[in-house]
Amino acid sequence: MNTIPSQPLAKNVMHTNESRLDLSSIPPVSILSAHFEDDEIDDIKTTLRRCGATLTTDVSDAKLFIGKVGTTRRAEFELRSRKFKVEAAPEPSHDSRPDSNEEPPNKKRKLSSSGSSRAPIVMDNDSGSTIEGGQIAPPSVPGYRSPSTASPPNENLSTSYSKEPSIHDDLVWVLKVDWLDACLAAGHLVALGEHVVYRGRVIERPPPRLVHKSIKAVFAEVGKSASGADPVIQQQSNPSIIERAKADPVVADLSQNSHQRQRAAQLQSRRFEGSSFASGNRNPTFTSQKAHLLQQTTSEYEGEDSDIPPPPNWVKERIQYSCQRFTPADGPNEDFLSQVEQIQMARILTDDETGTRAYSTIIASIAAYPFKLSHPREIAQLPGCDEKAVSLFVEWKNTGRIQAVEDYESDEDMKILHMFFGIWGVGAKTARRYYYNNFWRELDDIVEHGWDELDRVQQIGVKYYDDFLQKIPRAEVEQIAGIIRRYAVRLRDNRITVTIVGGYRRGKSESGDVDVIISHPDLGATAGLVKDLVELLEDDLWITHRLTLSLKNTQRGQTTLPFCTNKTSAATKI
DNA sequence: TAGCGGTGTGC
DNA sequence: GCACACC
DNA sequence: GCTA
């Protein structure tokens, strides 16, 4: 929020006169982060703190919600998603007074700060004023207490605590940010007035957050109460493979190499059912823009065919399958590709199966094209690319950006869905259910409110969320492959070969997983190898969690597919 | 305008 | 058997 | 979204 003037940091209430605005008397505030940039949120939080406002560390304490919220509906959604049960509160009978300059009564009761470094704020506790209408807040909302960890959460609920029967209800307000701006401009609290988007009576508040914990810490607790047979829990204290790999004499001295270039792993299709997120086409402004640009460029590009390099053979021959053509790990069109990949991710997260598949072919085709794309006709000739691919390229070429991508990237819902989608075992459908049905917005919500409805792999996925997102440097890929070979050799003999394939083989500097083909000149020697190998690696604790194991290919004998040797679809992790 | 994979898991 | 997720 |  650039509109907020910078003010000297008031570390202590004694110095709040440095910044004129004193918000120490308003009830606990929570920011509704939707539609804000990250730095905007930081600014607002900073401002609130400087002005002495109580920023909740636990939404369950909040009474005031500040956000970019336009409608009552959205406000209700935001509250519901935070596990508030609310109903619209009727307008107060006494009508609003015009803006008032009077300072709020304040500073009677000291509150302990909770977690933040902010100095204690003070708050009027015995005035019956409300935050309504023209009245200036401090609503001494009855029953409001410090979000101190010492006090049992339910005491925050007004009804039982209130000495004021007249103000019986637990009310919450959703305010537009511009209220804060107005206060800053005025240098004092201004009437809520038109800044109130929603006023609700709380029927039920969410359960309080426990002390802030890391996911793993919370997990450990949840684990205790869960069934003791849960493999996640049983193995949680195992040393990581990395630690042990480093300690292993065989692999210890391999050098670590780390670059950063990496392309998103090839995205695979997911099941489809309905979508609510806009595809680029749906946006009317974009549609017209697209038409315009297309027209513009068609003529603009006319007659430049000589600039187009002769198409590679796979283009001429309309080779459809990406496995039939060479694709460099780092081609000349990565910048455009990353944009298209974003669009595909939007399709994935909206659970648009066909769209996802379509973008897969487009992406794969462009990724295999060995020249820097310059003319739309080049794209049009690629297999799997047509009108849409061309229009995206034209838009990108002409404006340097793609509206559909901008829309996706600034969409708060998409960010949350993407975060859930990052959990191993959670696809678009489940991510959407977490958000739209359960109103969860962060991993902690899952851990605290939904742990029991996760299946086994999803629990592993949440527990190791960050670890699974971590890329593996080439040297480490080699170490892991080395360990696999050592054990395979132990099971058979040293004619075993372990070939690293996948992203590593394509030269990527970091991998998301380790793909290997384990083989042996004697075909029979590979029979049942994968199963034995996995079990042995499990015994020796190199494998700590088995996510899935697919044996179907190995089971149909060693002879089935003519020119495919044995391969492991080794789907075991960590 | 239909059709766009194969396999394992969990309910 | 069906829904879902992974590669 | 694209192909057959």
Coordinates of C-alpha atoms (C1' of nucleotides) in Angstrom, one line a residue:
Chain A
M1 CA 0.0 0.0 0.0
N2 CA 1.9 3.0 -1.2
T3 CA -0.8 5.3 0.0
I4 CA 0.2 4.7 3.6
P5 CA 2.7 7.4 4.6
S6 CA 5.8 6.0 6.2
Q7 CA 6.0 6.8 9.8
P8 CA 8.6 6.5 12.4
L9 CA 8.4 3.2 14.0
A10 CA 6.8 3.4 17.3
K11 CA 8.4 0.7 19.3
N12 CA 6.6 1.6 22.3
V13 CA 3.2 3.2 23.1
M14 CA 5.1 6.0 24.9
H15 CA 6.2 7.2 21.5
T16 CA 3.1 6.9 19.5
N17 CA 2.9 10.6 19.2
E18 CA 5.5 10.3 16.5
S19 CA 2.8 8.9 14.4
R20 CA -0.4 10.7 14.9
L21 CA -2.7 7.8 14.3
D22 CA -3.5 5.8 17.4
L23 CA -5.2 2.5 16.7
S24 CA -4.5 1.0 20.0
S25 CA -8.1 1.1 21.0
I26 CA -9.6 -0.9 18.1
P27 CA -10.3 -4.5 18.6
P28 CA -8.0 -7.2 17.3
V29 CA -7.5 -7.0 13.6
S30 CA -6.9 -9.6 11.0
I31 CA -5.9 -9.0 7.4
L32 CA -7.8 -10.7 4.7
S33 CA -4.9 -11.4 2.3
A34 CA -6.9 -12.1 -0.8
H35 CA -6.1 -9.8 -3.7
F36 CA -3.2 -8.2 -2.0
E37 CA 0.4 -8.4 -3.1
D38 CA 2.6 -9.7 -0.5
D39 CA 4.4 -6.5 0.1
E40 CA 1.0 -4.7 0.4
I41 CA 0.1 -7.0 3.2
D42 CA 3.5 -6.3 4.9
D43 CA 2.9 -2.6 4.6
I44 CA -0.5 -2.8 6.1
K45 CA 0.7 -4.9 8.9
T46 CA 3.6 -2.6 9.6
T47 CA 1.3 0.4 9.6
L48 CA -1.2 -1.2 12.0
R49 CA 1.6 -2.2 14.3
R50 CA 3.1 1.2 14.3
C51 CA -0.3 2.7 15.1
G52 CA -0.6 0.3 18.0
A53 CA -3.4 -1.9 16.6
T54 CA -3.7 -5.4 17.8
L55 CA -2.8 -7.7 14.9
T56 CA -4.0 -11.1 15.7
T57 CA -1.7 -14.0 15.4
D58 CA -4.7 -16.2 15.7
V59 CA -7.7 -15.3 13.5
S60 CA -10.0 -16.8 16.1
D61 CA -9.4 -13.7 18.1
A62 CA -10.1 -11.3 15.4
K63 CA -13.0 -8.9 15.4
L64 CA -12.0 -6.6 12.6
F65 CA -11.1 -7.9 9.2
I66 CA -9.4 -5.6 6.8
G67 CA -9.1 -6.5 3.2
K68 CA -9.9 -5.9 -0.4
V69 CA -13.3 -7.2 -0.2
G70 CA -16.0 -5.8 -2.4
T71 CA -19.1 -7.7 -1.6
T72 CA -21.1 -9.0 1.3
R73 CA -20.9 -12.4 -0.3
R74 CA -17.1 -12.3 -0.5
A75 CA -16.9 -11.1 3.1
E76 CA -19.1 -14.0 4.2
F77 CA -16.9 -16.4 2.2
E78 CA -13.7 -15.0 3.8
L79 CA -15.2 -15.4 7.3
R80 CA -16.5 -18.8 6.6
S81 CA -13.2 -19.9 5.1
R82 CA -11.7 -19.0 8.4
K83 CA -14.1 -21.2 10.2
F84 CA -16.3 -18.5 11.5
K85 CA -20.0 -19.2 11.6
V86 CA -21.6 -15.8 11.1
E87 CA -24.9 -14.3 10.2
A88 CA -25.5 -10.8 8.9
A89 CA -26.0 -8.5 11.8
P90 CA -28.8 -6.0 11.6
E91 CA -28.0 -2.4 11.3
P92 CA -27.7 -0.7 14.6
S93 CA -30.8 1.2 15.7
H94 CA -29.0 4.4 16.4
D95 CA -28.0 5.7 13.1
S96 CA -24.5 6.7 12.2
R97 CA -23.3 10.0 13.1
P98 CA -21.2 11.9 10.7
D99 CA -17.5 11.5 10.9
S100 CA -16.2 12.6 14.2
N101 CA -12.9 13.9 15.2
E102 CA -13.1 12.8 18.7
E103 CA -10.4 10.6 20.0
P104 CA -11.5 7.3 21.2
P105 CA -11.4 6.7 24.9
N106 CA -8.7 4.4 25.5
K107 CA -5.8 3.1 27.6
K108 CA -7.3 1.6 30.5
R109 CA -6.4 -2.0 30.2
K110 CA -3.1 -3.5 29.3
L111 CA -2.9 -6.4 27.1
S112 CA -0.2 -8.8 26.7
S113 CA 1.3 -9.0 23.3
S114 CA 1.1 -12.4 21.7
G115 CA 4.1 -13.4 19.8
S116 CA 4.8 -10.2 18.0
S117 CA 7.5 -7.9 19.1
R118 CA 5.0 -5.1 19.4
A119 CA 4.7 -3.3 22.7
P120 CA 1.7 -4.0 24.7
I121 CA -1.3 -2.0 23.7
V122 CA -4.0 -0.7 25.8
M123 CA -7.6 -0.9 25.4
D124 CA -10.7 0.5 26.8
N125 CA -12.8 -2.1 28.3
D126 CA -15.6 -0.5 29.9
S127 CA -17.1 1.9 27.4
G128 CA -20.2 0.6 25.8
S129 CA -19.5 2.2 22.5
T130 CA -19.6 0.2 19.4
I131 CA -17.6 0.3 16.2
E132 CA -20.7 0.9 14.3
G133 CA -21.7 3.6 11.9
G134 CA -20.3 7.0 12.7
Q135 CA -19.1 6.0 16.1
I136 CA -15.5 5.6 16.6
A137 CA -14.6 2.3 17.6
P138 CA -13.2 0.9 20.4
P139 CA -15.7 -1.0 20.8
S140 CA -14.8 -2.3 23.9
V141 CA -16.3 -5.2 22.4
P142 CA -17.5 -7.0 25.4
G143 CA -15.6 -10.0 26.3
Y144 CA -12.7 -9.1 24.2
R145 CA -9.5 -10.1 25.8
S146 CA -6.0 -10.3 25.0
P147 CA -5.1 -13.1 22.7
S148 CA -2.8 -14.2 25.3
T149 CA -1.9 -17.8 25.2
A150 CA -2.7 -18.1 28.8
S151 CA -6.4 -17.5 28.6
P152 CA -8.6 -20.3 27.4
P153 CA -9.9 -19.5 23.9
N154 CA -13.5 -19.8 24.7
E155 CA -13.3 -16.9 27.0
N156 CA -12.8 -14.8 24.0
L157 CA -16.4 -15.3 23.2
S158 CA -18.4 -12.5 24.4
T159 CA -21.5 -13.9 25.8
S160 CA -20.4 -15.6 28.9
Y161 CA -17.9 -12.9 29.7
S162 CA -19.8 -9.8 29.1
K163 CA -20.9 -7.7 32.0
E164 CA -22.9 -5.7 29.6
P165 CA -26.1 -7.5 28.7
S166 CA -26.9 -4.8 26.2
I167 CA -24.0 -5.7 24.1
H168 CA -24.4 -9.3 24.1
D169 CA -23.4 -10.3 20.7
D170 CA -20.0 -11.2 19.4
L171 CA -19.7 -9.0 16.3
V172 CA -17.2 -8.9 13.6
W173 CA -16.6 -6.3 10.9
V174 CA -15.2 -6.6 7.5
L175 CA -13.7 -3.4 6.4
K176 CA -12.2 -2.1 3.2
V177 CA -8.6 -1.1 3.4
D178 CA -9.5 2.4 2.4
W179 CA -10.7 2.8 6.0
L180 CA -7.2 2.5 7.1
D181 CA -6.1 5.0 4.4
A182 CA -8.8 7.4 5.6
C183 CA -7.6 7.1 9.2
L184 CA -4.0 7.7 8.1
A185 CA -5.0 10.7 6.1
A186 CA -7.0 12.1 8.9
G187 CA -4.5 11.2 11.5
H188 CA -7.2 9.8 13.8
L189 CA -9.8 7.2 13.8
V190 CA -12.6 7.9 11.3
A191 CA -16.1 6.5 11.3
L192 CA -16.4 3.2 9.7
G193 CA -19.4 4.3 7.7
E194 CA -19.2 3.3 4.1
H195 CA -16.0 1.4 4.7
V196 CA -17.9 -1.5 6.3
V197 CA -18.5 -4.2 3.8
Y198 CA -20.0 -6.6 6.2
R199 CA -21.1 -6.7 9.8
G200 CA -21.8 -10.0 11.2
R201 CA -22.9 -11.7 14.4
V202 CA -20.7 -14.6 15.3
I203 CA -22.5 -17.8 15.9
E204 CA -19.4 -19.7 16.3
R205 CA -15.7 -18.8 16.3
P206 CA -13.0 -21.1 14.9
P207 CA -11.1 -23.2 17.4
P208 CA -8.1 -21.3 18.5
R209 CA -4.7 -21.9 17.0
L210 CA -2.4 -23.8 19.2
V211 CA 0.8 -22.1 19.8
H212 CA 2.4 -21.5 16.4
K213 CA 4.1 -24.7 15.4
S214 CA 5.8 -26.0 12.4
I215 CA 3.8 -28.5 10.4
K216 CA 6.1 -31.2 11.5
A217 CA 5.7 -30.3 15.1
V218 CA 1.9 -30.4 14.8
F219 CA 2.2 -33.6 12.9
A220 CA 4.0 -35.2 15.7
E221 CA 1.1 -34.5 17.9
V222 CA -1.5 -35.6 15.5
G223 CA 0.5 -38.7 15.0
K224 CA 0.3 -39.6 18.7
S225 CA -3.4 -39.7 18.7
A226 CA -3.6 -41.5 15.4
S227 CA -3.3 -45.2 15.0
G228 CA 0.0 -46.5 16.0
A229 CA 0.2 -48.5 12.9
D230 CA 0.6 -45.5 10.8
P231 CA 3.8 -45.9 8.9
V232 CA 4.4 -42.2 8.7
I233 CA 4.7 -42.1 12.4
Q234 CA 6.7 -45.2 12.8
Q235 CA 9.4 -43.9 10.6
Q236 CA 9.5 -40.3 11.4
S237 CA 12.8 -40.4 13.2
N238 CA 14.7 -42.1 10.5
P239 CA 17.7 -40.2 9.2
S240 CA 17.2 -38.8 5.8
I241 CA 18.6 -40.6 2.9
I242 CA 20.7 -37.6 2.1
E243 CA 22.4 -37.5 5.5
R244 CA 23.1 -41.1 5.2
A245 CA 24.2 -40.9 1.7
K246 CA 26.7 -38.3 2.7
A247 CA 28.0 -40.5 5.4
D248 CA 28.2 -43.5 3.2
P249 CA 31.8 -44.1 2.3
V250 CA 30.9 -45.2 -1.2
V251 CA 29.3 -42.0 -2.1
A252 CA 30.7 -39.6 0.4
D253 CA 33.3 -37.9 -1.7
L254 CA 31.4 -37.2 -4.8
S255 CA 31.4 -33.5 -5.4
Q256 CA 28.2 -31.5 -5.1
N257 CA 27.3 -29.5 -8.2
S258 CA 24.5 -27.1 -8.3
H259 CA 23.2 -24.9 -11.0
Q260 CA 19.8 -23.4 -10.9
R261 CA 18.4 -23.6 -14.4
Q262 CA 15.5 -26.0 -14.4
R263 CA 12.4 -26.4 -16.5
A264 CA 9.2 -27.5 -15.0
A265 CA 8.8 -31.2 -15.1
Q266 CA 6.6 -32.3 -17.9
L267 CA 3.1 -32.1 -16.7
Q268 CA 0.8 -34.9 -17.1
S269 CA -2.9 -34.9 -17.7
R270 CA -5.4 -35.0 -14.9
R271 CA -9.0 -35.9 -14.7
F272 CA -11.5 -33.3 -15.7
E273 CA -14.8 -32.1 -14.4
G274 CA -16.1 -28.7 -14.9
S275 CA -14.1 -25.6 -14.3
S276 CA -14.7 -22.2 -12.8
F277 CA -11.5 -20.5 -13.5
A278 CA -11.5 -18.5 -16.7
S279 CA -9.7 -19.7 -19.7
G280 CA -8.1 -16.9 -21.6
N281 CA -10.8 -16.9 -24.2
R282 CA -13.5 -16.1 -21.7
N283 CA -12.1 -12.7 -20.9
P284 CA -13.8 -10.3 -23.3
T285 CA -11.1 -7.7 -23.2
F286 CA -8.6 -10.3 -24.0
T287 CA -10.7 -11.7 -26.8
S288 CA -10.9 -8.4 -28.5
Q289 CA -7.3 -7.7 -27.9
K290 CA -6.4 -11.0 -29.3
A291 CA -8.3 -10.4 -32.4
H292 CA -6.7 -7.1 -32.9
L293 CA -3.2 -8.4 -32.3
L294 CA -3.8 -11.3 -34.6
Q295 CA -4.9 -9.0 -37.4
Q296 CA -2.2 -6.6 -36.8
T297 CA 0.4 -9.3 -36.9
T298 CA -0.9 -11.1 -39.8
S299 CA -0.2 -8.2 -42.0
E300 CA 2.8 -7.3 -40.1
Y301 CA 4.3 -10.6 -40.6
E302 CA 3.3 -11.0 -44.2
G303 CA 6.0 -11.8 -46.7
E304 CA 8.6 -12.6 -44.2
D305 CA 8.6 -16.3 -44.9
S306 CA 12.2 -16.2 -45.8
D307 CA 13.0 -15.5 -42.1
I308 CA 11.5 -18.8 -41.1
P309 CA 14.1 -21.5 -40.8
P310 CA 13.4 -24.7 -42.7
P311 CA 11.3 -26.9 -40.5
P312 CA 13.0 -29.8 -38.8
N313 CA 12.1 -33.2 -40.2
W314 CA 9.8 -34.1 -37.4
V315 CA 7.8 -31.1 -38.2
K316 CA 7.6 -31.9 -41.9
E317 CA 6.7 -35.5 -41.1
R318 CA 4.2 -34.4 -38.5
I319 CA 5.7 -36.6 -35.9
Q320 CA 3.2 -36.7 -33.1
Y321 CA 4.8 -38.3 -30.3
S322 CA 7.4 -36.5 -28.3
C323 CA 9.3 -39.7 -27.6
Q324 CA 10.0 -39.9 -31.4
R325 CA 11.9 -36.7 -31.5
F326 CA 14.7 -35.0 -29.7
T327 CA 13.9 -32.5 -27.1
P328 CA 16.7 -30.5 -25.5
A329 CA 16.5 -29.8 -21.8
D330 CA 17.1 -26.1 -22.4
G331 CA 15.8 -25.0 -25.7
P332 CA 15.7 -21.6 -27.3
N333 CA 12.1 -20.8 -26.4
E334 CA 12.1 -21.3 -22.7
D335 CA 10.8 -17.9 -21.9
F336 CA 7.7 -18.3 -24.0
L337 CA 7.3 -21.9 -22.8
S338 CA 7.3 -20.9 -19.2
Q339 CA 4.3 -18.6 -20.0
V340 CA 2.4 -21.4 -21.7
E341 CA 3.2 -23.7 -18.8
Q342 CA 1.6 -21.2 -16.5
I343 CA -1.5 -21.4 -18.6
Q344 CA -1.4 -25.1 -18.4
M345 CA -1.1 -25.0 -14.7
A346 CA -4.3 -22.8 -14.6
R347 CA -6.0 -25.5 -16.6
I348 CA -4.8 -28.2 -14.3
L349 CA -5.9 -26.3 -11.2
T350 CA -9.3 -25.7 -12.7
D351 CA -9.6 -29.4 -13.3
D352 CA -9.8 -29.0 -17.1
E353 CA -8.6 -32.3 -18.3
T354 CA -8.8 -31.6 -22.0
G355 CA -7.3 -28.2 -21.7
T356 CA -4.4 -29.7 -19.7
R357 CA -3.8 -32.3 -22.3
A358 CA -4.0 -29.8 -25.2
Y359 CA -1.4 -27.6 -23.5
S360 CA 0.8 -30.7 -22.9
T361 CA 1.0 -31.3 -26.6
I362 CA 1.6 -27.6 -27.3
I363 CA 4.3 -27.3 -24.7
A364 CA 6.0 -30.6 -25.8
S365 CA 6.0 -29.5 -29.4
I366 CA 7.5 -26.0 -28.8
A367 CA 10.0 -27.6 -26.4
A368 CA 11.3 -29.8 -29.3
Y369 CA 11.5 -26.9 -31.8
P370 CA 15.2 -26.1 -32.1
F371 CA 14.9 -22.5 -33.3
K372 CA 14.0 -19.3 -31.5
L373 CA 10.5 -18.7 -32.5
S374 CA 10.0 -15.5 -34.3
H375 CA 7.1 -15.9 -36.7
P376 CA 3.6 -17.1 -35.8
R377 CA 3.7 -19.4 -38.8
E378 CA 6.5 -21.3 -37.2
I379 CA 4.2 -22.3 -34.3
A380 CA 1.2 -23.0 -36.6
Q381 CA 3.2 -25.7 -38.4
L382 CA 4.1 -27.6 -35.2
P383 CA 2.1 -30.7 -34.5
G384 CA -0.5 -30.1 -31.7
C385 CA -0.3 -26.3 -32.3
D386 CA -3.0 -24.3 -33.9
E387 CA -5.0 -21.1 -33.6
K388 CA -4.8 -20.9 -29.8
A389 CA -1.1 -21.5 -29.7
V390 CA -0.5 -19.0 -32.4
S391 CA -2.6 -16.3 -30.7
L392 CA -0.7 -16.8 -27.4
F393 CA 2.5 -16.4 -29.2
V394 CA 1.4 -13.3 -31.0
E395 CA 0.2 -11.7 -27.9
W396 CA 3.4 -12.6 -26.1
K397 CA 5.5 -11.4 -29.0
N398 CA 3.7 -8.1 -29.3
T399 CA 3.2 -7.2 -25.7
G400 CA 5.8 -9.2 -23.9
R401 CA 3.2 -10.7 -21.7
I402 CA 0.1 -12.8 -21.9
Q403 CA -3.0 -11.6 -20.2
A404 CA -4.2 -15.1 -19.3
V405 CA -0.9 -15.6 -17.4
E406 CA -1.2 -12.3 -15.6
D407 CA -4.7 -13.2 -14.6
Y408 CA -3.6 -16.6 -13.3
E409 CA -0.6 -15.3 -11.5
S410 CA -2.5 -12.6 -9.6
D411 CA -5.4 -14.9 -8.7
E412 CA -5.4 -15.6 -5.0
D413 CA -7.5 -18.7 -5.3
M414 CA -5.1 -20.2 -7.8
K415 CA -2.2 -19.6 -5.4
I416 CA -3.9 -21.6 -2.7
L417 CA -5.0 -24.3 -5.1
H418 CA -1.5 -24.5 -6.4
M419 CA -0.1 -24.9 -2.9
F420 CA -2.4 -27.8 -2.1
F421 CA -1.7 -29.3 -5.5
G422 CA 1.9 -29.4 -4.4
I423 CA 1.1 -32.1 -1.9
W424 CA 2.1 -35.5 -3.1
G425 CA -1.1 -37.4 -3.4
V426 CA -3.3 -34.4 -3.9
G427 CA -4.5 -33.6 -7.4
A428 CA -6.6 -30.8 -8.7
K429 CA -9.8 -32.3 -7.5
T430 CA -8.7 -32.7 -4.0
A431 CA -7.0 -29.4 -3.9
R432 CA -10.2 -27.8 -5.0
R433 CA -12.2 -29.7 -2.4
Y434 CA -9.8 -28.6 0.4
Y435 CA -10.3 -25.0 -0.6
Y436 CA -13.9 -24.7 -1.9
N437 CA -15.5 -27.2 0.4
N438 CA -13.4 -27.2 3.5
F439 CA -12.3 -23.6 3.2
W440 CA -8.8 -24.5 4.1
R441 CA -6.2 -22.0 2.9
E442 CA -2.9 -23.3 4.2
L443 CA -1.2 -26.4 5.1
D444 CA -1.7 -25.8 8.8
D445 CA -5.5 -25.9 8.2
I446 CA -5.1 -29.4 6.8
V447 CA -2.9 -30.6 9.7
E448 CA -5.1 -29.1 12.3
H449 CA -8.6 -29.7 10.9
G450 CA -8.3 -32.4 8.3
W451 CA -5.6 -34.8 9.2
D452 CA -7.8 -37.8 9.6
E453 CA -9.4 -37.5 6.2
L454 CA -6.1 -37.6 4.4
D455 CA -5.1 -41.0 3.1
R456 CA -1.7 -42.5 3.9
V457 CA 0.3 -40.9 1.1
Q458 CA -1.3 -37.6 1.5
Q459 CA -0.2 -37.5 5.1
I460 CA 3.3 -38.3 3.9
G461 CA 2.9 -35.6 1.3
V462 CA 2.0 -33.0 3.8
K463 CA 4.6 -34.0 6.3
Y464 CA 7.3 -33.8 3.7
Y465 CA 5.8 -31.0 1.7
D466 CA 9.0 -28.9 1.5
D467 CA 11.2 -31.9 1.0
F468 CA 9.2 -33.1 -2.0
L469 CA 9.5 -29.7 -3.6
Q470 CA 13.2 -29.7 -3.1
K471 CA 15.2 -30.4 -6.3
I472 CA 18.0 -33.0 -6.3
P473 CA 21.3 -31.9 -7.7
R474 CA 23.0 -34.1 -10.3
A475 CA 25.7 -35.3 -8.0
E476 CA 23.1 -36.5 -5.5
V477 CA 21.1 -38.2 -8.3
E478 CA 24.3 -40.1 -9.0
Q479 CA 24.8 -41.0 -5.4
I480 CA 21.3 -42.4 -5.2
A481 CA 21.8 -44.4 -8.4
G482 CA 25.0 -45.7 -7.0
I483 CA 23.3 -47.0 -3.9
I484 CA 20.6 -48.6 -6.0
R485 CA 23.3 -50.4 -8.0
R486 CA 25.2 -51.5 -5.0
Y487 CA 22.1 -53.2 -3.6
A488 CA 21.1 -54.7 -7.0
V489 CA 24.5 -56.1 -7.4
R490 CA 24.3 -57.6 -3.9
L491 CA 21.0 -59.3 -4.9
R492 CA 22.3 -60.5 -8.3
D493 CA 25.8 -59.9 -9.6
N494 CA 28.0 -57.1 -10.7
R495 CA 26.8 -57.3 -14.3
I496 CA 23.8 -55.3 -13.2
T497 CA 23.6 -51.9 -14.9
V498 CA 21.8 -48.9 -13.5
T499 CA 21.2 -46.2 -16.0
I500 CA 20.0 -42.9 -14.9
V501 CA 17.3 -41.6 -17.3
G502 CA 14.6 -38.9 -17.1
G503 CA 15.6 -35.3 -16.5
Y504 CA 19.1 -36.2 -15.5
R505 CA 19.7 -37.9 -18.8
R506 CA 18.4 -34.8 -20.6
G507 CA 21.0 -32.8 -18.8
K508 CA 19.0 -31.0 -16.3
S509 CA 21.1 -29.6 -13.5
E510 CA 18.5 -30.6 -10.9
S511 CA 15.9 -33.3 -10.8
G512 CA 12.6 -33.7 -9.1
D513 CA 13.1 -37.4 -8.8
V514 CA 15.6 -40.1 -9.8
D515 CA 14.6 -42.2 -12.8
V516 CA 16.7 -45.3 -13.4
I517 CA 16.6 -48.4 -15.6
I518 CA 18.0 -51.4 -13.9
S519 CA 19.1 -54.1 -16.2
H520 CA 21.2 -57.2 -16.6
P521 CA 22.6 -59.0 -19.6
D522 CA 20.9 -62.2 -18.4
L523 CA 17.2 -61.3 -18.8
G524 CA 16.2 -63.8 -16.1
A525 CA 18.3 -62.1 -13.6
T526 CA 15.9 -59.1 -13.5
A527 CA 12.9 -61.2 -12.7
G528 CA 11.4 -60.0 -9.4
L529 CA 14.4 -57.7 -8.9
V530 CA 12.4 -54.6 -8.3
K531 CA 10.4 -56.2 -5.5
D532 CA 13.5 -57.7 -3.9
L533 CA 15.4 -54.5 -4.2
V534 CA 12.7 -52.3 -2.7
E535 CA 12.4 -54.7 0.2
L536 CA 16.1 -54.8 0.8
L537 CA 16.4 -51.0 0.6
E538 CA 13.5 -50.8 3.1
D539 CA 15.3 -53.2 5.4
D540 CA 18.3 -51.0 5.3
L541 CA 16.2 -47.9 5.8
W542 CA 17.3 -46.3 2.6
I543 CA 13.6 -46.3 1.7
T544 CA 11.7 -44.8 4.6
H545 CA 8.3 -44.5 3.0
R546 CA 6.8 -46.5 0.2
L547 CA 4.3 -44.4 -1.7
T548 CA 3.4 -46.8 -4.5
L549 CA 4.9 -49.8 -6.1
S550 CA 3.9 -50.9 -9.6
L551 CA 4.9 -54.4 -10.5
K552 CA 2.6 -55.1 -13.4
N553 CA 5.3 -54.7 -16.1
T554 CA 7.7 -57.0 -14.3
Q555 CA 5.1 -59.5 -13.7
R556 CA 4.3 -60.2 -17.4
G557 CA 7.6 -62.0 -17.6
Q558 CA 10.8 -60.6 -18.8
T559 CA 10.0 -61.2 -22.5
T560 CA 7.0 -59.1 -23.3
L561 CA 7.9 -55.9 -25.1
P562 CA 10.2 -56.5 -28.0
F563 CA 12.6 -53.6 -27.8
C564 CA 12.1 -52.4 -24.3
T565 CA 14.4 -53.9 -21.7
N566 CA 13.5 -54.1 -18.1
K567 CA 12.9 -50.9 -16.4
T568 CA 12.0 -50.0 -12.9
S569 CA 9.1 -47.7 -12.3
A570 CA 10.6 -47.2 -9.0
A571 CA 8.0 -45.2 -7.2
T572 CA 9.6 -45.1 -3.8
K573 CA 10.7 -42.0 -2.1
I574 CA 12.8 -40.5 0.5
Chain B
dT1 C1' -17.7 -34.4 -33.3
dA2 C1' -15.5 -38.1 -30.6
dG3 C1' -11.5 -38.9 -28.4
dC4 C1' -7.4 -38.0 -26.2
dG5 C1' -3.4 -43.9 -21.1
dG6 C1' -1.8 -47.6 -17.8
dT7 C1' -1.5 -48.9 -13.0
dG8 C1' -2.1 -48.8 -8.0
dT9 C1' -4.8 -47.4 -3.9
dG10 C1' -8.7 -46.6 -1.1
dC11 C1' -13.4 -46.5 -0.2
Chain C
dG1 C1' -16.4 -50.9 -9.3
dC2 C1' -15.4 -46.2 -9.2
dA3 C1' -12.7 -42.0 -8.2
dC4 C1' -8.4 -40.3 -8.0
dA5 C1' -3.4 -39.6 -8.4
dC6 C1' 1.0 -40.7 -10.3
dC7 C1' 4.3 -41.3 -14.1
Chain D
dG1 C1' -7.2 -27.4 -27.7
dC2 C1' -6.3 -30.1 -31.4
dT3 C1' -6.6 -34.1 -34.6
dA4 C1' -8.7 -37.3 -37.5

